[in-house]
Structure formats: C-alpha cells, structure tokens
PDB file of C-alpha atoms in Angstrom:
ATOM      1  CA  UNK O   1       0.000   0.000   0.000  1.00  0.00           C
ATOM      2  CA  UNK O   2       1.099   3.540  -0.737  1.00  0.00           C
ATOM      3  CA  UNK O   3       0.708   6.482   1.620  1.00  0.00           C
ATOM      4  CA  UNK O   4       0.219  10.010   0.312  1.00  0.00           C
ATOM      5  CA  UNK O   5      -0.326  13.146   2.388  1.00  0.00           C
ATOM      6  CA  UNK O   6      -1.762  16.408   1.112  1.00  0.00           C
ATOM      7  CA  UNK O   7      -2.588  19.792   2.534  1.00  0.00           C
ATOM      8  CA  UNK O   8      -6.088  20.628   1.322  1.00  0.00           C
ATOM      9  CA  UNK O   9      -7.051  24.277   1.536  1.00  0.00           C
ATOM     10  CA  UNK O  10      -9.350  27.012   0.312  1.00  0.00           C
ATOM     11  CA  UNK O  11      -8.005  30.026  -1.506  1.00  0.00           C
ATOM     12  CA  UNK O  12      -9.849  32.655  -3.467  1.00  0.00           C
ATOM     13  CA  UNK O  13      -7.866  34.310  -6.218  1.00  0.00           C
ATOM     14  CA  UNK O  14     -10.739  35.434  -8.412  1.00  0.00           C
ATOM     15  CA  UNK O  15     -12.434  33.857 -11.375  1.00  0.00           C
ATOM     16  CA  UNK O  16     -10.626  32.143 -14.213  1.00  0.00           C
ATOM     17  CA  UNK O  17     -11.300  31.275 -17.827  1.00  0.00           C
ATOM     18  CA  UNK O  18     -12.068  27.714 -16.686  1.00  0.00           C
ATOM     19  CA  UNK O  19     -14.491  28.964 -14.019  1.00  0.00           C
ATOM     20  CA  UNK O  20     -15.777  32.447 -14.905  1.00  0.00           C
ATOM     21  CA  UNK O  21     -18.560  32.279 -12.290  1.00  0.00           C
ATOM     22  CA  UNK O  22     -16.311  31.416  -9.329  1.00  0.00           C
ATOM     23  CA  UNK O  23     -17.219  33.470  -6.268  1.00  0.00           C
ATOM     24  CA  UNK O  24     -15.816  33.980  -2.790  1.00  0.00           C
ATOM     25  CA  UNK O  25     -16.940  31.407  -0.203  1.00  0.00           C
ATOM     26  CA  UNK O  26     -18.003  32.515   3.260  1.00  0.00           C
ATOM     27  CA  UNK O  27     -16.453  30.883   6.364  1.00  0.00           C
ATOM     28  CA  UNK O  28     -19.340  28.412   6.706  1.00  0.00           C
ATOM     29  CA  UNK O  29     -18.992  27.292   3.059  1.00  0.00           C
ATOM     30  CA  UNK O  30     -15.227  26.861   3.479  1.00  0.00           C
ATOM     31  CA  UNK O  31     -15.695  24.793   6.629  1.00  0.00           C
ATOM     32  CA  UNK O  32     -18.336  22.655   4.928  1.00  0.00           C
ATOM     33  CA  UNK O  33     -16.150  21.994   1.854  1.00  0.00           C
ATOM     34  CA  UNK O  34     -13.193  20.979   4.052  1.00  0.00           C
ATOM     35  CA  UNK O  35     -15.437  18.767   6.190  1.00  0.00           C
ATOM     36  CA  UNK O  36     -16.904  17.050   3.089  1.00  0.00           C
ATOM     37  CA  UNK O  37     -13.602  16.473   1.311  1.00  0.00           C
ATOM     38  CA  UNK O  38     -12.438  13.342   3.225  1.00  0.00           C
ATOM     39  CA  UNK O  39     -15.889  11.788   2.784  1.00  0.00           C
ATOM     40  CA  UNK O  40     -16.078  12.578  -0.940  1.00  0.00           C
ATOM     41  CA  UNK O  41     -12.546  11.527  -1.909  1.00  0.00           C
ATOM     42  CA  UNK O  42     -13.142   7.734  -1.750  1.00  0.00           C
ATOM     43  CA  UNK O  43     -15.697   8.090  -4.573  1.00  0.00           C
ATOM     44  CA  UNK O  44     -12.953   9.454  -6.827  1.00  0.00           C
ATOM     45  CA  UNK O  45     -10.449   6.731  -5.946  1.00  0.00           C
ATOM     46  CA  UNK O  46     -10.849   3.524  -7.929  1.00  0.00           C
ATOM     47  CA  UNK O  47      -9.444   1.586  -4.949  1.00  0.00           C
ATOM     48  CA  UNK O  48     -12.304   0.367  -2.748  1.00  0.00           C
ATOM     49  CA  UNK O  49      -9.838  -0.620  -0.006  1.00  0.00           C
ATOM     50  CA  UNK O  50      -8.325   2.863   0.239  1.00  0.00           C
ATOM     51  CA  UNK O  51      -8.500   4.669   3.565  1.00  0.00           C
ATOM     52  CA  UNK O  52      -8.708   8.426   3.938  1.00  0.00           C
ATOM     53  CA  UNK O  53      -7.991  10.220   7.197  1.00  0.00           C
ATOM     54  CA  UNK O  54      -7.650  13.893   8.008  1.00  0.00           C
ATOM     55  CA  UNK O  55      -6.614  16.303  10.729  1.00  0.00           C
ATOM     56  CA  UNK O  56      -6.775  20.077  11.085  1.00  0.00           C
ATOM     57  CA  UNK O  57      -3.700  22.168  10.480  1.00  0.00           C
ATOM     58  CA  UNK O  58      -2.336  24.146  13.393  1.00  0.00           C
ATOM     59  CA  UNK O  59      -1.693  27.406  11.566  1.00  0.00           C
ATOM     60  CA  UNK O  60      -4.632  27.753   9.193  1.00  0.00           C
ATOM     61  CA  UNK O  61      -8.323  27.199   9.882  1.00  0.00           C
ATOM     62  CA  UNK O  62      -8.948  27.066   6.120  1.00  0.00           C
ATOM     63  CA  UNK O  63      -6.922  23.903   5.564  1.00  0.00           C
ATOM     64  CA  UNK O  64      -6.638  20.267   6.617  1.00  0.00           C
ATOM     65  CA  UNK O  65      -4.069  17.516   6.198  1.00  0.00           C
ATOM     66  CA  UNK O  66      -5.446  14.496   4.327  1.00  0.00           C
ATOM     67  CA  UNK O  67      -3.685  11.120   4.336  1.00  0.00           C
ATOM     68  CA  UNK O  68      -4.588   8.525   1.709  1.00  0.00           C
ATOM     69  CA  UNK O  69      -3.507   4.896   2.028  1.00  0.00           C
ATOM     70  CA  UNK O  70      -4.139   3.117  -1.239  1.00  0.00           C
ATOM     71  CA  UNK O  71      -2.889   0.517  -3.670  1.00  0.00           C
ATOM     72  CA  UNK O  72      -3.066   3.154  -6.426  1.00  0.00           C
ATOM     73  CA  UNK O  73       0.143   4.644  -7.729  1.00  0.00           C
ATOM     74  CA  UNK O  74       1.024   8.287  -7.170  1.00  0.00           C
ATOM     75  CA  UNK O  75      -0.278   9.468 -10.543  1.00  0.00           C
ATOM     76  CA  UNK O  76      -3.714   7.897 -10.121  1.00  0.00           C
ATOM     77  CA  UNK O  77      -3.986   9.108  -6.537  1.00  0.00           C
ATOM     78  CA  UNK O  78      -3.066  12.643  -7.606  1.00  0.00           C
ATOM     79  CA  UNK O  79      -5.644  12.557 -10.408  1.00  0.00           C
ATOM     80  CA  UNK O  80      -8.391  11.475  -7.985  1.00  0.00           C
ATOM     81  CA  UNK O  81      -7.352  14.218  -5.565  1.00  0.00           C
ATOM     82  CA  UNK O  82      -7.488  16.828  -8.316  1.00  0.00           C
ATOM     83  CA  UNK O  83     -10.990  15.813  -9.424  1.00  0.00           C
ATOM     84  CA  UNK O  84     -12.287  15.867  -5.848  1.00  0.00           C
ATOM     85  CA  UNK O  85     -10.588  19.209  -5.100  1.00  0.00           C
ATOM     86  CA  UNK O  86     -12.134  20.751  -8.209  1.00  0.00           C
ATOM     87  CA  UNK O  87     -15.589  19.493  -7.296  1.00  0.00           C
ATOM     88  CA  UNK O  88     -15.441  21.362  -3.956  1.00  0.00           C
ATOM     89  CA  UNK O  89     -13.546  24.433  -5.184  1.00  0.00           C
ATOM     90  CA  UNK O  90     -10.498  23.598  -3.069  1.00  0.00           C
ATOM     91  CA  UNK O  91      -6.752  23.367  -3.684  1.00  0.00           C
ATOM     92  CA  UNK O  92      -4.182  20.850  -2.544  1.00  0.00           C
ATOM     93  CA  UNK O  93      -0.469  20.259  -2.327  1.00  0.00           C
ATOM     94  CA  UNK O  94       1.576  17.240  -1.365  1.00  0.00           C
ATOM     95  CA  UNK O  95       3.230  17.358   2.014  1.00  0.00           C
TER      96      UNK O  95
END
C-alpha cells in the first residue's frame, strides 16, 4: 500500500477562464467543503480498499491535512485528488 499526504485548503484568487462564475466562499462554506472532502474523496479513488484520514492544520483554519492509504500509484492518486478538489472548489499540495 502507498501512503500520500496532502494539505487541502481554500483560496480565493478570483475567477478564471475555466471557471468564470467562481465566487468567494463565506467561512461556513469553506468549513463545509473541508469537512466534506475526506468523505467525498473515496468516490474518486478507484481503490475500494483505500483509507482516507484527516486532521486540522495548526496554523490555518482554512486547511486540513489528508492522508490517503491506497494501492493506487502516485499518478492515479493525484488525479483522484485533483478531481475531488475541483468538485469542492479547493486546492491541494503534497506534504
């Protein structure tokens, strides 16, 4: 099994050509998106035995650390992360 850790966070930097209707989330919407992310991610992973855990970050209330344990390789795990992040208007980076 592979273990991948990501910092998942919200950041508003305006609209883009890909998402011209993107708008600023309020604190409740940010909290809800971060809370839903660990529950939604398994649907994007093609590994039914994958486990997803999370913990808050100490410095930033608008981010969490997500740990994925999966048989998927790094590329497939990253692709699943990206699709899930996009669906909730969040960003992520490997830690």
